[in-house]
Coordinates of C-alpha atoms in Angstrom, one line a residue:
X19 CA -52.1 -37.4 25.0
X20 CA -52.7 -37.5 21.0
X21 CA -52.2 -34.8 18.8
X22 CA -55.8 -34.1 18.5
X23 CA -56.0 -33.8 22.7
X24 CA -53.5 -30.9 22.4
X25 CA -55.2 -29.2 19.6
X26 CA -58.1 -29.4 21.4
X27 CA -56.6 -27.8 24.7
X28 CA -54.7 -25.3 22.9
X29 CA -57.3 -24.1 20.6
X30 CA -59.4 -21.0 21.8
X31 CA -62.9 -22.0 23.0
X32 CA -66.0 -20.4 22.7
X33 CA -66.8 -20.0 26.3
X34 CA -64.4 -20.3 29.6
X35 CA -64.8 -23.5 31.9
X36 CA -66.4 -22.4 34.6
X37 CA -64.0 -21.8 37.8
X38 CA -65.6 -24.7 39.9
X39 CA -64.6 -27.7 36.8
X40 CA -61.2 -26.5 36.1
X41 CA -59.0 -29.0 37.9
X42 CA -55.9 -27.1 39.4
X43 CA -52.6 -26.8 36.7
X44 CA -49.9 -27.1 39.1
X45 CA -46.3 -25.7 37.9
X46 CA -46.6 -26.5 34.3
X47 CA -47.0 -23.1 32.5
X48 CA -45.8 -20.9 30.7
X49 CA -45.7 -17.4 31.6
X50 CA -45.0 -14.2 28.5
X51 CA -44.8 -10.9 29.9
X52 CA -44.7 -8.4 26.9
X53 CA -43.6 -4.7 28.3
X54 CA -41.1 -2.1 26.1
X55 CA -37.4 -2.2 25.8
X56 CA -35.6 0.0 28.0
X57 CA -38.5 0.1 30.3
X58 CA -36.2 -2.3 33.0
X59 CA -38.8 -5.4 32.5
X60 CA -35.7 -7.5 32.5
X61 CA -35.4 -7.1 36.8
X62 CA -38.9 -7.9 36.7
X63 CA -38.6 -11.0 34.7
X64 CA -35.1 -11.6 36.1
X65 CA -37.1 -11.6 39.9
X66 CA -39.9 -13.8 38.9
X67 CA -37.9 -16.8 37.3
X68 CA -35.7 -16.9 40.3
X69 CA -38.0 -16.6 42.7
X70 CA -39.4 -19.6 41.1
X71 CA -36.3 -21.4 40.3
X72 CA -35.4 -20.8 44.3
X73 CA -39.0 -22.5 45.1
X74 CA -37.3 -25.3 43.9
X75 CA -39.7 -25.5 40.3
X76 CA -37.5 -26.4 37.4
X77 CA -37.9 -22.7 35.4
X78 CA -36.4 -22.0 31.9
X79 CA -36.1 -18.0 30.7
X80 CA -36.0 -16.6 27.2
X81 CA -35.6 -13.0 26.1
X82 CA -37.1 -11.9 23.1
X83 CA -35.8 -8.6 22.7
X84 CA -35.3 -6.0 19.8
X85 CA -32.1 -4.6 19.0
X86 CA -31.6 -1.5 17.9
X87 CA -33.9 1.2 19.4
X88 CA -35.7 1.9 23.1
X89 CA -39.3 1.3 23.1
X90 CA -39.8 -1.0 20.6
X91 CA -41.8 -4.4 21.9
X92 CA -40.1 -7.0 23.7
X93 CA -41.3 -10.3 25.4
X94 CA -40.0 -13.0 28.3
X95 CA -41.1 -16.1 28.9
X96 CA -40.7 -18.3 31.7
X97 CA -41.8 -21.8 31.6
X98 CA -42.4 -23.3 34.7
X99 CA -42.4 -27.6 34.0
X100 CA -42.0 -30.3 36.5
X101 CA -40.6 -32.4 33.8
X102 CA -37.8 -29.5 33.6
X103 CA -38.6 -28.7 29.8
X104 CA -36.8 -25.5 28.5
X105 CA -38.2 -25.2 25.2
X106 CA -39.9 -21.6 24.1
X107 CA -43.2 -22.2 23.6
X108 CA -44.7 -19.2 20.6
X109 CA -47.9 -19.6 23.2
X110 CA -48.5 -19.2 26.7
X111 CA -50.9 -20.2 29.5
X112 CA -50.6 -17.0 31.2
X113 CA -49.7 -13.3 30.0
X114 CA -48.8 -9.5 31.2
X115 CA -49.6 -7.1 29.3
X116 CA -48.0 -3.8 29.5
X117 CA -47.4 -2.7 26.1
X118 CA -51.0 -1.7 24.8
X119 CA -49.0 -1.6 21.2
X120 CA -48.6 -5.5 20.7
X121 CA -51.6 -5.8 23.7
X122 CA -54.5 -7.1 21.0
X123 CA -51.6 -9.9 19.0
X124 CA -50.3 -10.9 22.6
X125 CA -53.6 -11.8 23.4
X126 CA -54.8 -13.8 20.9
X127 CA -52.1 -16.0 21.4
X128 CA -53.2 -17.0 24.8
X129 CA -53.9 -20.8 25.5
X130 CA -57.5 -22.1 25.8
X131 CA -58.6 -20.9 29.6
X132 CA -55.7 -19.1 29.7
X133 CA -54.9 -15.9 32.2
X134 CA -54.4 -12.5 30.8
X135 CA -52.7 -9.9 33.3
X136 CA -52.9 -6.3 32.1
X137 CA -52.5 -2.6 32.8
X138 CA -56.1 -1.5 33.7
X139 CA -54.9 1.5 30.8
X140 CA -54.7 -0.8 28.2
X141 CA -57.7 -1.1 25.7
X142 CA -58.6 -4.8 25.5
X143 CA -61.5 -6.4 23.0
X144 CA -62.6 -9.2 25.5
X145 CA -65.0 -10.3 23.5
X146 CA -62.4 -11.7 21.3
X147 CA -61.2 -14.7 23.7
X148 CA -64.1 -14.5 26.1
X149 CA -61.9 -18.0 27.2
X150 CA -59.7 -16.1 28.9
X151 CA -59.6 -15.2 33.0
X152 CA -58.8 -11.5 33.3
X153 CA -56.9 -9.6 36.3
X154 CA -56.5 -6.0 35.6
X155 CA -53.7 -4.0 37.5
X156 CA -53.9 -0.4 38.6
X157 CA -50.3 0.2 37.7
X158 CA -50.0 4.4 37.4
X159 CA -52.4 4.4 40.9
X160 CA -49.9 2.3 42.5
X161 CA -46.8 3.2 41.0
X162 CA -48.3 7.4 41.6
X163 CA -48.9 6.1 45.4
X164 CA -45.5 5.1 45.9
X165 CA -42.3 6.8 47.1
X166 CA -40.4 6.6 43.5
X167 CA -40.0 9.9 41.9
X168 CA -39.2 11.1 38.1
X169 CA -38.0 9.1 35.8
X170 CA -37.6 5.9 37.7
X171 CA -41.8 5.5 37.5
X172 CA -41.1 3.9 34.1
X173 CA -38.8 1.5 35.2
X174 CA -40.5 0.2 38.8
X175 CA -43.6 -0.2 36.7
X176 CA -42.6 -3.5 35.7
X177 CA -43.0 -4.5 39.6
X178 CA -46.9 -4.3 39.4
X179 CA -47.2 -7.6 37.7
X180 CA -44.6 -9.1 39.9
X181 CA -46.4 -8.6 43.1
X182 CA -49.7 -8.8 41.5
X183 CA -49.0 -12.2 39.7
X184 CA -47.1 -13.6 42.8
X185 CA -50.4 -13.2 44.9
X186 CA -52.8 -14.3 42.2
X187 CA -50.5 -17.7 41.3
X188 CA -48.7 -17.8 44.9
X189 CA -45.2 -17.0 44.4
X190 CA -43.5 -16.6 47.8
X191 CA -42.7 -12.8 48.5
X192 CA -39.9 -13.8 50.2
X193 CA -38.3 -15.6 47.3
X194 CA -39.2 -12.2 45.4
X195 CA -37.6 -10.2 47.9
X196 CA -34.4 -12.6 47.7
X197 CA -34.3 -12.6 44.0
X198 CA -34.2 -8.7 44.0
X199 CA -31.6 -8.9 46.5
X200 CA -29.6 -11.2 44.1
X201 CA -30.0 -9.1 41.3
X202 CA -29.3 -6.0 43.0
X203 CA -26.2 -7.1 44.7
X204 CA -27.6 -6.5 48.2
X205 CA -28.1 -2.6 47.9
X206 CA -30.2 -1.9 50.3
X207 CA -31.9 1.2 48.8
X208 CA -32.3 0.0 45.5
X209 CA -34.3 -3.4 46.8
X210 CA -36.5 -1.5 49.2
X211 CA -37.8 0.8 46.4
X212 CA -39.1 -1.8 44.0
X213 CA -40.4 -4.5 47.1
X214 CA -42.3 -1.1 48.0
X215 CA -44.4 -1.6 45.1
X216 CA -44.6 -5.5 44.8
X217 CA -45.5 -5.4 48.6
X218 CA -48.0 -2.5 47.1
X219 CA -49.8 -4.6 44.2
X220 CA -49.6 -7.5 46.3
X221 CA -52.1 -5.7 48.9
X222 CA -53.9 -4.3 46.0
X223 CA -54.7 -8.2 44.2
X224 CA -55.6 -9.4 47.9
X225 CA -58.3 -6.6 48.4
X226 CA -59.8 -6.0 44.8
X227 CA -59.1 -9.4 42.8
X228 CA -61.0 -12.7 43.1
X229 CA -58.9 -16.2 41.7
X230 CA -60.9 -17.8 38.7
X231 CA -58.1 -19.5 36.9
X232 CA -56.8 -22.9 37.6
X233 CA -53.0 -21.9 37.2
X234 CA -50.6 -22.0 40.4
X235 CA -47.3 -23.0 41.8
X236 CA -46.1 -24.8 44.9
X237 CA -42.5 -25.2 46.2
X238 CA -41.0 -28.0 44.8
X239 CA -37.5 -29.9 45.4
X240 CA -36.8 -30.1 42.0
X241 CA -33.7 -27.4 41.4
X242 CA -31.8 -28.8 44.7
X243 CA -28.1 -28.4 44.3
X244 CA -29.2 -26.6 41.2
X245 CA -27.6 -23.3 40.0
X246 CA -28.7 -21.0 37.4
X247 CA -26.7 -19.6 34.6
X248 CA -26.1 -18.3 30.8
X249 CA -24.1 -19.8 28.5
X250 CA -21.5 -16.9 28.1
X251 CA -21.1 -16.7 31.9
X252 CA -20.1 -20.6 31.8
X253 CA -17.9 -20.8 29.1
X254 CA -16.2 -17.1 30.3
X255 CA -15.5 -19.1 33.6
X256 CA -14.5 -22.3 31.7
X257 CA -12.0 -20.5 30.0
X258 CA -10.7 -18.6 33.2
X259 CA -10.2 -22.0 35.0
X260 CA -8.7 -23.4 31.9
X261 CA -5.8 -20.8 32.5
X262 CA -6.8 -18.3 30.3
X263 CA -3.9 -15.4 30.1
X264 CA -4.8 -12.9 27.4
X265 CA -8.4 -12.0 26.1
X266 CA -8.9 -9.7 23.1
X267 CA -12.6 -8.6 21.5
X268 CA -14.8 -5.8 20.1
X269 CA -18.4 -5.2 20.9
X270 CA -21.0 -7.3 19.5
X271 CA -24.6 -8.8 20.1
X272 CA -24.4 -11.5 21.8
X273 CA -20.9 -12.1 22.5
X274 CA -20.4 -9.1 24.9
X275 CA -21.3 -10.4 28.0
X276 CA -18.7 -12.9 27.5
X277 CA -15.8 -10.2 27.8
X278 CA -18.1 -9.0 30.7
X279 CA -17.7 -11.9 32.3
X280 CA -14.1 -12.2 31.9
X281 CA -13.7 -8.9 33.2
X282 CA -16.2 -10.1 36.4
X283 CA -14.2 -12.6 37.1
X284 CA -10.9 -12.8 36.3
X285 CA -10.2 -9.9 39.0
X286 CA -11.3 -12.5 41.3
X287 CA -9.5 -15.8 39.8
X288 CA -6.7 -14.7 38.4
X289 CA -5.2 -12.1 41.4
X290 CA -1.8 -12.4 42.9
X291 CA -2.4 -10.7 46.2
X292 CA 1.3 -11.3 47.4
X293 CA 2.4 -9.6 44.2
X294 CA -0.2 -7.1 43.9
X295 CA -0.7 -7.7 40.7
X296 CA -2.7 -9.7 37.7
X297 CA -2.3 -12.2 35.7
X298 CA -4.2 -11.9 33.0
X299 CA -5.0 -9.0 30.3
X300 CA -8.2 -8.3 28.3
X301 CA -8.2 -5.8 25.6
X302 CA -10.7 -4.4 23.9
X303 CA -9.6 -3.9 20.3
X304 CA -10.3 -1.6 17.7
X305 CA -12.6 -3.8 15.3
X306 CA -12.5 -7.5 14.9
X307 CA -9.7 -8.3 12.9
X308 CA -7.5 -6.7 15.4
X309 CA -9.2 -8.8 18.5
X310 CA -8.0 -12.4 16.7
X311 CA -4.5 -10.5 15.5
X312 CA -4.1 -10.1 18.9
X313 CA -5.5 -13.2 20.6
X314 CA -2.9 -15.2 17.2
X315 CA 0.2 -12.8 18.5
X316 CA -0.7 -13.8 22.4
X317 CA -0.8 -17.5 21.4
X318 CA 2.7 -17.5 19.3
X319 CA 4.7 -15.6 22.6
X320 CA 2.8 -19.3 24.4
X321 CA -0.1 -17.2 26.1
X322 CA -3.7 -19.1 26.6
X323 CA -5.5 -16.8 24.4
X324 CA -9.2 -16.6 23.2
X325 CA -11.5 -13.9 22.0
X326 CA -15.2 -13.8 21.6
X327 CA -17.8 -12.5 18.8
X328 CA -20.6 -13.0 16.5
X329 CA -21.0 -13.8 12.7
X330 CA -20.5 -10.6 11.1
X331 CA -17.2 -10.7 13.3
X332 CA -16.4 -13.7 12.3
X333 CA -16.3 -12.2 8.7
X334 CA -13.9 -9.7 9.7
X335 CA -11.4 -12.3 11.4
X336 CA -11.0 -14.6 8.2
X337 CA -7.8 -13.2 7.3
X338 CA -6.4 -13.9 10.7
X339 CA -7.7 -17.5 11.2
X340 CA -6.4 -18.6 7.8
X341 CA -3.3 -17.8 9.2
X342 CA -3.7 -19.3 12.5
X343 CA -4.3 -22.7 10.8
X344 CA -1.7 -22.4 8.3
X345 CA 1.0 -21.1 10.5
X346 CA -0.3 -23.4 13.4
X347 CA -0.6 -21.1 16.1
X348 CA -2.8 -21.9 19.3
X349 CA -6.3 -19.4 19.6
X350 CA -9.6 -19.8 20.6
X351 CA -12.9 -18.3 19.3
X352 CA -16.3 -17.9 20.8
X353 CA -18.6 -17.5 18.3
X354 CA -22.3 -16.8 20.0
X355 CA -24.3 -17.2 16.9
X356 CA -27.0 -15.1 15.8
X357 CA -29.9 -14.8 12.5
X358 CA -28.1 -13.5 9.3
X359 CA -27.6 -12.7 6.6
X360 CA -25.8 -9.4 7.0
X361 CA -26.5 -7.8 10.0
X362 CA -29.8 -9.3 9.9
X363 CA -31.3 -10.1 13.2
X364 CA -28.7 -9.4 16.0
X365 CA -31.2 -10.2 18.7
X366 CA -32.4 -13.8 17.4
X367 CA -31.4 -16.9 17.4
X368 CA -29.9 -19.1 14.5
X369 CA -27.1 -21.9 14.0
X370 CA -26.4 -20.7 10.8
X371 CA -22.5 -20.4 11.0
X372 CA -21.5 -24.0 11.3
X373 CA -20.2 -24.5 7.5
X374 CA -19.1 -20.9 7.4
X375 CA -16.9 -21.1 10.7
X376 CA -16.0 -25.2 9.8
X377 CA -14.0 -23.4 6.2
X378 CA -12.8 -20.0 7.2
X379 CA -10.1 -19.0 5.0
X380 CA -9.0 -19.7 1.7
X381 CA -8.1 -22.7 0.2
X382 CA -7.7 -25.8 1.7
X383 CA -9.1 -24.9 5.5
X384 CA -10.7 -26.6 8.0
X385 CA -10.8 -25.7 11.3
X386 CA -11.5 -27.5 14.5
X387 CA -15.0 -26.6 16.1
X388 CA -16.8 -27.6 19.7
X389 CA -20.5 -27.5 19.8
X390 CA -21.8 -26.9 23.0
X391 CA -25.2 -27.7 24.2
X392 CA -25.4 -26.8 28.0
X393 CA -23.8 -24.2 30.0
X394 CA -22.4 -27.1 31.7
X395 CA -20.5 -27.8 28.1
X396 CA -19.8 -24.3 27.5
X397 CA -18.1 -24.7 31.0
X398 CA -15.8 -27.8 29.5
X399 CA -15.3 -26.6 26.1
X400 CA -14.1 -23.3 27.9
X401 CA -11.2 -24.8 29.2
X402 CA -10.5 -28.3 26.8
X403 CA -10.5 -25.5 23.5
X404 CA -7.4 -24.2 25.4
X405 CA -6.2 -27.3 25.8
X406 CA -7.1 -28.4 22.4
X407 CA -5.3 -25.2 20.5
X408 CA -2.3 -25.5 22.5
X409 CA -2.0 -29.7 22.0
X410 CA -3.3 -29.3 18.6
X411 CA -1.3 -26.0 17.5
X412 CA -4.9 -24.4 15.8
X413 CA -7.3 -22.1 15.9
X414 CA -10.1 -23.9 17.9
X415 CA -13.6 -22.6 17.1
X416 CA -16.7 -22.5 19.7
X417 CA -20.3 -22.0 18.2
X418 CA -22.4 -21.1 21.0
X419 CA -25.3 -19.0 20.2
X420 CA -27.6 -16.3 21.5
X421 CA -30.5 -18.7 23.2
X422 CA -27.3 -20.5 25.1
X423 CA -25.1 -17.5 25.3
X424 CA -27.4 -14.8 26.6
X425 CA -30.9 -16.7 28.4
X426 CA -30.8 -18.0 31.9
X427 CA -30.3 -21.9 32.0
X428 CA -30.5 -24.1 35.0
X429 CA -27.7 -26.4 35.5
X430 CA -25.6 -28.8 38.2
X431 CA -23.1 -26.8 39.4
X432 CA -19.5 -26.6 37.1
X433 CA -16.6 -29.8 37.7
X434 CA -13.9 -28.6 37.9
X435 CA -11.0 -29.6 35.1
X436 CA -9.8 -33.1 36.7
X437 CA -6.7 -33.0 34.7
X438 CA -3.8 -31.0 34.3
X439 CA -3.3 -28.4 31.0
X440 CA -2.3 -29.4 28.0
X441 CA 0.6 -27.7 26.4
X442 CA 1.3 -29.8 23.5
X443 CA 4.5 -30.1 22.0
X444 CA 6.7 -27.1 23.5
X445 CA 10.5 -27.9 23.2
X446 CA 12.3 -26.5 26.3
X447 CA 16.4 -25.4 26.5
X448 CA 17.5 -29.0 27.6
X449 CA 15.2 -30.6 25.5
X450 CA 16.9 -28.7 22.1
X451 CA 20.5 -29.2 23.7
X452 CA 19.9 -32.9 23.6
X453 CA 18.4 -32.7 20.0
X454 CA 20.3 -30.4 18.7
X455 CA 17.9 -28.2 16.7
X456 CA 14.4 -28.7 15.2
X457 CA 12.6 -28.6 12.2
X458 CA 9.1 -26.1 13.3
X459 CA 6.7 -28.0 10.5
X460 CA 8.0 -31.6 10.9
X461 CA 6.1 -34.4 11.8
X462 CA 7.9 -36.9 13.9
X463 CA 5.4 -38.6 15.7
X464 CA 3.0 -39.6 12.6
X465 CA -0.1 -37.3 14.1
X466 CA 0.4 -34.5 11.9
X467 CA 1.6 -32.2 15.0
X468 CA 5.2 -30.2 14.6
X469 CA 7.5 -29.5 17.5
X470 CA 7.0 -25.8 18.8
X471 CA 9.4 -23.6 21.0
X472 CA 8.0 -20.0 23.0
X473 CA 9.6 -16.8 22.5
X474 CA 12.4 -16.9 25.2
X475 CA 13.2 -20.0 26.0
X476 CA 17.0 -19.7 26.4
X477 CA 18.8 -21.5 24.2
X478 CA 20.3 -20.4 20.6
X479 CA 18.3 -23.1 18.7
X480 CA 14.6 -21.9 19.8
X481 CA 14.0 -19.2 16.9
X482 CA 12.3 -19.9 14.1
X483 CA 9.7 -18.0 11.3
X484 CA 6.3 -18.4 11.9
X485 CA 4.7 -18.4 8.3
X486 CA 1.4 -18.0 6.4
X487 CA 2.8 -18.3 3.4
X488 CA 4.2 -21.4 1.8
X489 CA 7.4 -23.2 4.0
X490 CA 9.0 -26.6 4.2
X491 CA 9.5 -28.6 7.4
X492 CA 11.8 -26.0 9.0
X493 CA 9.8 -23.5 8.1
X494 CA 12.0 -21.8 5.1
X495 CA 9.9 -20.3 2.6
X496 CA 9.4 -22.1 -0.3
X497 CA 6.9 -22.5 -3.3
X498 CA 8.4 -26.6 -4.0
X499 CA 5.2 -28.4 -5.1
X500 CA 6.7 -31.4 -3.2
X501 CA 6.9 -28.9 0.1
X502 CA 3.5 -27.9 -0.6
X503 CA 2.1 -31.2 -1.0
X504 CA 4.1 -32.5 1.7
X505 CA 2.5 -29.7 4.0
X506 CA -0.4 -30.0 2.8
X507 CA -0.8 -33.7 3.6
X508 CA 0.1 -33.2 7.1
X509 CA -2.5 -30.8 7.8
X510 CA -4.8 -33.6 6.5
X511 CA -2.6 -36.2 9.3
X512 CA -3.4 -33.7 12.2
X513 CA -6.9 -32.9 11.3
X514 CA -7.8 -36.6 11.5
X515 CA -6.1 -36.7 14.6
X516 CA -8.1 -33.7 16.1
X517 CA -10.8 -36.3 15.6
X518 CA -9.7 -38.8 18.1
X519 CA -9.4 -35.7 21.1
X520 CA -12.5 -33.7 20.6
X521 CA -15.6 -34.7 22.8
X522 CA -17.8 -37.4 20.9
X523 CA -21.2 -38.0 20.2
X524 CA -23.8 -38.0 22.9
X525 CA -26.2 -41.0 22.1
X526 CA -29.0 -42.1 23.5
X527 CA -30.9 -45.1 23.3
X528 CA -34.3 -45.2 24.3
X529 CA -35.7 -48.8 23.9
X530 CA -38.2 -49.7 21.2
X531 CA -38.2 -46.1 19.8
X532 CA -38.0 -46.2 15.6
X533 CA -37.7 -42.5 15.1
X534 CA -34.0 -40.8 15.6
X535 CA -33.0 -37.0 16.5
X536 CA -29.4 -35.4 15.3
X537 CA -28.9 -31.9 16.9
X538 CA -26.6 -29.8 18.1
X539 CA -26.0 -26.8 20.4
X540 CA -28.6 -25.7 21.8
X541 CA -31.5 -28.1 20.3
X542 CA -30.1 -30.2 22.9

C-alpha cells in the first residue's frame, strides 16, 4: 500500500460505497468513543476492550482525558489490529458520540466509509460526511425504561453504546458480561444493573437497526496466554517482588495509581500470616520533598525503598537526590512523565524529563536512569532498580510515562526475577572483625563503589557519617581540593561502571532495510 492508497482511503469521499461493494474489514479498526468526564465512560470503554481482548483480538486502549474539572470532553480509543498494533491513531473507523459538545469535530474526523454511533439527542449535520454509515441510539428511552434510579442514569448511559455497538459489530455479550464482572469485582448487584441495559440496547439495535457498514470482529486466538495491564500496575508489582520494604509518595497525575497499586498488593505479597503482621510500610507524605527524604532515610537504615511521582515532583525532590548521589545512598524513583512546562498538561503524554531527571542536582550530577518500554520492562526495571541502587549505592531513576503508566497494554504474563537480590557491598560484624575498620568513601575494588555497613549491625566499627557535604575516604568532612578531586573522580569510576549493569540496547536488524529508528519508552 503506497502513501497515496492511504490518502485515498482515509480521505472523506463524496458519496458512501454502497453496502453490497464494501468487502467486510475484519478486526482492524479503530474505535473513539467521545462521552464527558465523570460521566463513568471509563466502565464502558473498560468493558468493550476486554471483551475484545478476551475474544482473543489483539486490542490496545488509550484515555484521553481532561484534568482538572467534571464534564469537560474526553475520548477512548480502542484499536482492534490483527497485526497487534498499539499506536493511537488522531482518526478512527468507527465513533460514539455522546457528547453533542465536541459531536460536530468528532465527526469530521471519521475515516472514509466510516461508522458514526450517536445519541439520537445529538444534533448532527449529515450532510457534512454523507460517507459515513449512521446508527442512532435511543439512550434516555432506554436508560428511562430501565430499573436505575437518580443519579446513576448519568453514569449507566455509557452502556447504550456498549450493547448497541456489540450487536451492530458482533461482540460477544458474554465476553461483555465477563468483562463487567472483572471490573466490578464480581458484585453481583452492580453487574446486573448495567447488563440490564446492554442486554436492553442490544434488543433495541436487533429490532430497529439494519447493518450497512463493512466493520466487524470475530474471535481470534491471537491474546492466548496473554494478560492485560498498565504500566504502573507492572512496575508497582516489579518493585513488590523485587523486595520492596518501604514506599513513600504524594499525590500526583499519573503516578498515583502506582502507590495504589502498592497498596493493592502488597497486603497480599508481603503478609506474615504466622506473625500477624506486615512487612512492608507505605507512607503517604506531606509534599514531595518529604516522600524521597523518606524513601533516602529508609535506604541508609538498608530498607528497599522507592517512591513514585511526576515532573513537577521531581522539581521538588532535587534537593534530596543531590544528596542521595553524593552521599551514595540506595533509592528508587518512578517518574511517570507527563506534558510540561509547569503544570502544563497533567493528563498528556510527553518524554520531556529525560535531561532534566539524567542532571538533578547541582554541580557535577548524574544519575542512573532505566527507560522502560513495555509493562513487561516496567515489571523488570521494578525489581533490577532495587537491585541496581543497593549494588550501585545511588539514587536509581525510572521514566515511565502517562501513555505506559496509566493505558491498558497487553502483554505475556510477568517472569519472575531468576536471580537472587542484590545487596551490594554491605560489611557485616565478622566481616569488620577480620578487617578491622573501614573507610565509607574508599574504593578498593577499582569500580568506583565504597564499602557500606546498616544501622545495627553489631559490632563497634559499623558507624560512620553519611555526608552531602564535602568528605574524604572515611567520610570526615573536609574541603582538601585533593579530597574533592579524589571524590569526585570516583563518582566518574562508578558511573562508568553503572554502564556495564544496566539493561542494554534493544536492536533489531531487519534485512535490507536503509532507514534506522532510535526510541525509547514508550515509542517502542
Amino acid at each position: 500500500m503506497t502513501i497515496a492508497d492511504v490518502d485515498r482511503r482515509y480521505a472523506p469521499a463524496t458519496s458512501p460505497l454502497p453496502a453490497s461493494q464494501r468487502e467486510p474489514i475484519v478486526n482492524d479498526f479503530a474505535i473513539q468513543v467521545a462521552t464527558v468526564n465523570g460521566s463513568g465512560s471509563q466502565t464502558a470503554n473498560s468493558a468493550i476492550l476486554r471483551a475484545l481482548f478476551k475474544m482473543g483480538i489483539p486490542v490496545a486502549g488509550k484515555n484521553i482525558f481532561p484534568s482538572n474539572i467534571q464534564g469537560l470532553p474526553t475520548w477512548y480509543v480502542i484499536r482492534a489490529s490483527r497485526q497487534g498494533f498499539t499506536a493511537r491513531r488522531e482518526n478512527a473507523e468507527i465513533v460514539a458520540l455522546m457528547n453533542p459538545v465536541t459531536a460536530a469535530e468528532d465527526l469530521s474526523k471519521v475515516y472514509q466509509d466510516g461508522v458514526c454511533f450517536y445519541d439520537e439527542d445529538i444534533r448532527l449535520d449529515k450532510s457534512s460526511r454523507p460517507d459515513v454509515v449512521y446508527y442512532p441510539m435511543p439512550v434516555k428511552k432506554l436508560i428511562g425504561a430501565s430499573d436505575v434510579h437518580g443519579s446513576l442514569k448519568d453514569y449507566i448511559a455509557n452502556m447504550v453504546y456498549v450493547g448497541v455497538l456489540a450487536q451492530m459489530i458482533g461482540i460477544e455479550i458474554a465476553e461483555v458480561e465477563r468483562a463487567l464482572n472483572y471490573h466490578f469485582r464480581n458484585k453481583a448487584r452492580a453487574v446486573k444493573t448495567n447488563m440490564d441495559v446492554v442486554n436492553a440496547a442490544v434488543a433495541w439495535a436487533q429490532a430497529n437497526l439494519t447493518k450497512t457498514d463493512a466493520y466487524r470482529v470475530e474471535r481470534m486466538h491471537a491474546t492466548d496466554g496473554y494478560i492485560m495491564i498498565d504500566g504502573n500496575t507492572a512496575g508497582a508489582l516489579g518493585a513488590i517482588y523485587g523486595g520492596l520494604t518501604f514506599a513513600s509518595w504524594y499525590p500526583i497525575t499519573p503516578a498515583t495509581s502506582f502507590a495504589d497499586a502498592l497498596n493493592e498488593y502488597l497486603p497480599q505479597l508481603r503478609y506474615d500470616t504466622e506473625t500477624k503482621t506486615a512487612n512492608y510500610a507505605v507512607v503517604q507524605a506531606e509534599d514531595e520533598l518529604a516522600a524521597l527524604g523518606m524513601v533516602i532515610g529508609a535506604g541508609w537504615a538498608g530498607a528497599r525503598a522507592l517512591t513514585s511521582t511526576s515532573g513537577p515532583g521531581i522539581s521538588l525532590m532535587t534537593e534530596f537526590a543531590g544528596m542521595g548521589y553524593f552521599a551514595e545512598i540506595p533509592a528508587v524513583i518512578w517518574d511517570v512523565q507527563r506534558m510540561g512546562p509547569s503544570t502544563g498538561l497533567p493528563t498528556r503524554v510527553s518524554q520531556g524529563d529525560v535531561l532534566k531527571v539524567y542532571f538533578l542536582g547541582h554541580g557535577d550530577t548524574k544519575h542512573v536512569v532505566l527507560l522502560p518500554g513495555s509493562p513487561a520492562e516496567c515489571f523488570e526495571f521494578g525489581w533490577r532498580a532495587l537491585d541496581l541502587a543497593d549494588q550501585l549505592q545511588t539514587p536509581i531513576f525510572v521514566l515511565s510515562d502517562l501513555d505506559l503508566g496509566l493505558n491498558q497494554w497487553m502483554t505475556q504474563p510477568f517472569a519472575y526475577p531468576s536471580e537472587p537480590m542484590k545487596r551490594g557491598k554491605v560489611l557485616t560484624a565478622e566481616d569488620l572483625e577480620r578487617m578491622g575498620g573501614f573507610a565509607r568513601y574508599k574504593d578498593v575494588d577499582g569500580d568506583g563503589i565504597g564499602w557500606r555497613t546498616l544501622p545495627g549491625t553489631p559490632h563497634p566499627l559499623h558507624a560512620y557519617l553519611a555526608r552531602g557535604t564535602g568528605h574524604n575516604e572515611r567520610a570526615v568532612y573536609s574541603e582538601r581540593p585533593d579530597d574533592w578531586e579524589k571524590n569526585m573522580e570516583r563518582l566518574g569510576r562508578k558511573f562508568e561502571t553503572a554502564r556495564t549493569m544496566v539493561p542494554q540496547p534493544v536492536v533489531d536488524i531487519f534485512e535490507g532495510t536503509e532507514i534506522g529508528l532510535i526510541g525509547f519508552g514508550s515509542s517502542d
